[in-house]
CSV table of C-alpha atoms in Angstrom, one decimal:
chain,number,residue,atom,x,y,z
W,1,MET,CA,124.2,88.2,71.9
W,2,ILE,CA,123.2,90.5,74.8
W,3,LYS,CA,124.4,93.9,73.3
W,4,ALA,CA,122.1,96.2,75.9
W,5,ILE,CA,121.1,95.7,79.9
W,6,VAL,CA,118.0,97.3,80.7
W,7,PHE,CA,116.9,98.0,84.6
W,8,ASP,CA,114.1,98.7,86.1
W,9,ILE,CA,114.1,101.3,88.8
W,10,GLY,CA,111.7,101.0,91.5
W,11,ASN,CA,113.1,98.3,94.3
W,12,VAL,CA,116.0,97.5,91.9
W,13,LEU,CA,118.0,101.0,91.9
W,14,VAL,CA,116.0,102.9,94.2
W,15,ARG,CA,114.2,101.7,97.1
W,16,TRP,CA,110.3,102.4,96.9
W,17,ASP,CA,107.8,102.5,99.8
W,18,PRO,CA,104.9,104.7,99.7
W,19,VAL,CA,103.9,104.5,103.5
W,20,ALA,CA,107.0,107.0,104.1
W,21,ALA,CA,105.2,109.8,102.0
W,22,PHE,CA,102.1,109.6,104.1
W,23,LEU,CA,103.8,109.1,107.7
W,24,PRO,CA,103.9,113.1,108.3
W,25,LEU,CA,100.2,113.5,107.3
W,26,LEU,CA,98.7,110.4,109.2
W,27,GLY,CA,101.4,109.8,112.1
W,28,ASP,CA,102.3,106.0,112.1
W,29,ARG,CA,102.2,102.9,109.7
W,30,ALA,CA,99.0,101.3,110.8
W,31,SER,CA,97.0,104.3,109.9
W,32,VAL,CA,98.9,105.0,106.5
W,33,LEU,CA,98.4,101.3,105.8
W,34,ALA,CA,94.7,101.3,106.4
W,35,PHE,CA,94.4,104.5,104.1
W,36,LEU,CA,96.1,103.0,101.5
W,37,ASP,CA,93.7,100.1,101.7
W,38,ARG,CA,90.8,102.3,101.9
W,39,VAL,CA,91.6,104.7,98.8
W,40,ASP,CA,92.9,101.3,97.3
W,41,PHE,CA,96.2,103.3,96.7
W,42,ALA,CA,98.0,100.4,94.8
W,43,THR,CA,95.2,100.7,91.6
W,44,LEU,CA,95.4,104.7,92.1
W,45,ASN,CA,99.2,104.6,91.8
W,46,GLN,CA,99.1,102.2,88.8
W,47,ARG,CA,96.8,104.4,87.1
W,48,ALA,CA,99.0,107.4,87.8
W,49,ASP,CA,102.3,105.5,86.4
W,50,GLY,CA,99.8,104.7,83.3
W,51,GLY,CA,99.8,108.2,82.7
W,52,ALA,CA,96.6,109.5,84.7
W,53,CYS,CA,96.8,113.2,86.8
W,54,PHE,CA,96.8,112.7,90.3
W,55,ASP,CA,94.2,115.6,90.6
W,56,ASP,CA,91.9,113.5,88.5
W,57,LEU,CA,92.4,110.4,90.5
W,58,ALA,CA,91.4,112.1,93.6
W,59,GLU,CA,88.2,112.8,92.2
W,60,ALA,CA,87.0,109.3,93.0
W,61,ILE,CA,88.1,109.4,96.3
W,62,ALA,CA,84.7,110.4,98.4
W,63,ASP,CA,86.2,111.1,101.8
W,64,PRO,CA,87.5,114.6,101.7
W,65,ARG,CA,90.0,114.0,104.2
W,66,ASP,CA,91.5,110.7,102.2
W,67,ARG,CA,91.2,112.9,99.1
W,68,ALA,CA,93.6,115.7,100.7
W,69,ALA,CA,96.0,112.7,101.9
W,70,PHE,CA,96.1,111.0,98.7
W,71,LEU,CA,96.9,114.6,97.0
W,72,ALA,CA,99.8,114.8,99.4
W,73,TYR,CA,101.6,112.1,97.9
W,74,ARG,CA,103.4,114.0,95.4
W,75,ALA,CA,104.5,116.4,98.1
W,76,GLY,CA,105.6,113.8,100.3
W,77,HIS,CA,107.3,111.5,97.2
W,78,ALA,CA,110.8,112.4,97.9
W,79,ALA,CA,110.6,110.5,101.4
W,80,SER,CA,109.0,107.1,99.6
W,81,ILE,CA,111.9,106.8,97.4
W,82,ARG,CA,115.1,108.2,99.8
W,83,GLU,CA,117.0,104.8,100.1
W,84,PRO,CA,119.2,103.9,96.9
W,85,ILE,CA,120.3,100.2,96.6
W,86,GLU,CA,123.8,100.9,96.1
W,87,GLY,CA,124.7,97.0,95.7
W,88,THR,CA,122.7,97.5,92.3
W,89,TRP,CA,124.1,100.5,91.4
W,90,VAL,CA,127.9,99.1,91.7
W,91,LEU,CA,126.9,96.7,89.5
W,92,LEU,CA,125.5,99.1,86.8
W,93,ASP,CA,128.9,101.2,86.8
W,94,ARG,CA,130.6,97.9,86.4
W,95,LEU,CA,128.5,96.9,83.2
W,96,ARG,CA,129.1,100.6,82.0
W,97,ALA,CA,132.5,100.2,82.6
W,98,ARG,CA,132.8,97.1,80.6
W,99,GLY,CA,131.3,98.8,77.4
W,100,HIS,CA,127.9,97.7,77.9
W,101,ALA,CA,125.3,99.5,76.7
W,102,VAL,CA,122.5,100.3,79.7
W,103,HIS,CA,119.3,101.7,79.7
W,104,ALA,CA,115.8,101.9,81.6
W,105,ILE,CA,112.0,101.0,81.7
W,106,THR,CA,110.2,102.2,84.6
W,107,ASN,CA,106.6,102.1,85.5
W,108,TRP,CA,106.3,106.0,87.2
W,109,SER,CA,104.1,108.7,87.2
W,110,ALA,CA,105.2,111.7,85.1
W,111,GLN,CA,103.9,113.9,87.3
W,112,THR,CA,106.7,112.3,90.1
W,113,TRP,CA,109.5,111.5,87.9
W,114,PRO,CA,111.0,114.7,88.2
W,115,ILE,CA,110.9,114.3,91.8
W,116,GLY,CA,113.0,111.0,91.3
W,117,LEU,CA,115.5,112.7,89.2
W,118,ALA,CA,116.0,115.6,91.8
W,119,THR,CA,116.2,113.0,94.5
W,120,HIS,CA,118.8,110.5,92.7
W,121,PRO,CA,120.2,112.5,90.3
W,122,ARG,CA,122.2,109.7,88.9
W,123,LEU,CA,119.1,108.4,87.2
W,124,ALA,CA,119.4,111.4,84.7
W,125,THR,CA,122.8,110.4,83.6
W,126,ALA,CA,123.0,106.5,84.1
W,127,PHE,CA,121.2,105.3,80.9
W,128,GLY,CA,121.3,105.8,77.2
W,129,VAL,CA,117.9,105.7,77.1
W,130,THR,CA,115.1,105.7,79.9
W,131,ILE,CA,111.1,104.8,79.0
W,132,VAL,CA,108.9,106.3,81.5
W,133,SER,CA,105.7,104.8,81.4
W,134,GLY,CA,103.5,108.1,82.7
W,135,ILE,CA,105.3,109.8,80.0
W,136,GLU,CA,104.8,107.0,77.5
W,137,GLY,CA,101.1,106.4,78.4
W,138,VAL,CA,101.8,102.8,78.3
W,139,LEU,CA,103.0,100.4,81.8
W,140,LYS,CA,105.0,97.6,81.9
W,141,PRO,CA,104.1,94.5,80.9
W,142,ASP,CA,102.5,95.9,77.6
W,143,PRO,CA,104.8,94.7,75.2
W,144,ARG,CA,104.5,98.3,73.6
W,145,ILE,CA,106.9,99.4,75.9
W,146,PHE,CA,109.2,96.6,75.6
W,147,ALA,CA,109.1,97.8,71.5
W,148,THR,CA,109.9,101.5,72.3
W,149,LEU,CA,112.7,100.8,74.3
W,150,CYS,CA,114.0,98.2,71.1
W,151,ASP,CA,113.0,101.3,68.6
W,152,ARG,CA,114.8,103.8,71.0
W,153,ALA,CA,118.1,101.9,71.6
W,154,GLY,CA,118.3,100.5,68.4
W,155,VAL,CA,118.2,97.0,69.8
W,156,ALA,CA,116.5,93.8,68.7
W,157,PRO,CA,114.5,92.3,71.7
W,158,ASP,CA,116.7,89.1,71.8
W,159,GLN,CA,119.7,91.5,72.7
W,160,CYS,CA,118.5,92.6,75.5
W,161,LEU,CA,118.7,91.3,79.5
W,162,PHE,CA,116.1,93.0,81.3
W,163,ILE,CA,116.3,93.4,85.3
W,164,ASP,CA,112.9,93.8,86.9
W,165,ASP,CA,111.4,93.0,90.8
W,166,SER,CA,108.2,92.0,89.6
W,167,PRO,CA,107.5,88.4,88.0
W,168,ARG,CA,105.1,89.6,86.1
W,169,ASN,CA,107.3,92.3,84.5
W,170,VAL,CA,109.6,89.6,83.9
W,171,ALA,CA,107.4,87.3,82.1
W,172,GLY,CA,106.3,90.2,79.8
W,173,ALA,CA,109.9,91.1,78.6
W,174,ARG,CA,110.5,87.4,78.1
W,175,ASP,CA,107.3,87.1,76.2
W,176,ALA,CA,108.5,90.0,74.1
W,177,GLY,CA,111.4,88.2,73.2
W,178,MET,CA,114.1,89.6,75.6
W,179,ALA,CA,116.4,87.5,78.5
W,180,ALA,CA,115.2,88.5,81.8
W,181,HIS,CA,116.5,88.3,85.6
W,182,HIS,CA,114.1,88.5,88.6
W,183,PHE,CA,115.6,90.9,90.9
W,184,THR,CA,115.8,89.8,94.7
W,185,ASP,CA,119.0,91.2,95.4
W,186,PRO,CA,122.3,92.4,94.2
W,187,ALA,CA,124.0,89.5,94.9
W,188,ALA,CA,121.8,87.0,93.1
W,189,LEU,CA,121.8,89.6,90.2
W,190,GLU,CA,125.8,89.7,90.3
W,191,ASP,CA,125.9,86.3,90.0
W,192,ASP,CA,123.7,85.7,87.0
W,193,LEU,CA,125.6,88.6,84.9
W,194,ILE,CA,128.8,86.7,85.5
W,195,ARG,CA,127.1,83.6,84.4
W,196,ARG,CA,126.1,85.3,81.3
W,197,GLY,CA,129.4,86.7,80.5
W,198,LEU,CA,128.6,90.1,81.0
W,199,LEU,CA,130.8,91.0,84.5
C-alpha cells in the first residue's frame, strides 16, 4: 500500500530552463545554447548537483569569458526557475489534504538550493522530508538516495510512489523497489493518482 508520495522538483513542480539564467549576459538564445554546448554545461551542472563547487568546476573551462559566464549562473539562477507548474502544486495540495505523506528528492546543487527556496517559498514547507542531492553528495538514480529518503521518512520503498520527469530516475526508483510515475504533465499524473486510489 502506498503511504508516501515522493516528488521530483525540477520540471515537475518548477520549470527549469538554464538558458534564462544566461540571457542577460549573452544576449540571445542562440548564443546561450552555443555557450552551453561549448562548456558542456549539462555535465558541469550534474557535477554541481552531485555536490561539486561551482568555483572548482569553473577551473576546467579554458576560455576566461566562458569561465566568467559559467560563474554567473548562480547569480542568475532564479531566472531559470521562475515558473511554477501550478497544476502539479494543485495535485500536491490535494494529496496532503487527503492525509498522504508527501516528500521530495531533487537533483539540485547545494549552492543554488537556497535560491530555489527563496524563489519558491512553498518548497520549504510542502514536504515532510526533502532530499537534496548536492547536500547529500549523491545523485538520482543512485539507489542510495532513495534509501536515504526511506530512512528519514520512516517508510519502506514499496510504500512509496515516486514522480519524476526523467525516465532514468523513474527506472532507478523502480529498481530501488518504489512504484513510479514518469511525469509528462499534471493531467496524466492526476489520472494515475486517481487510478491508484490516492485521489
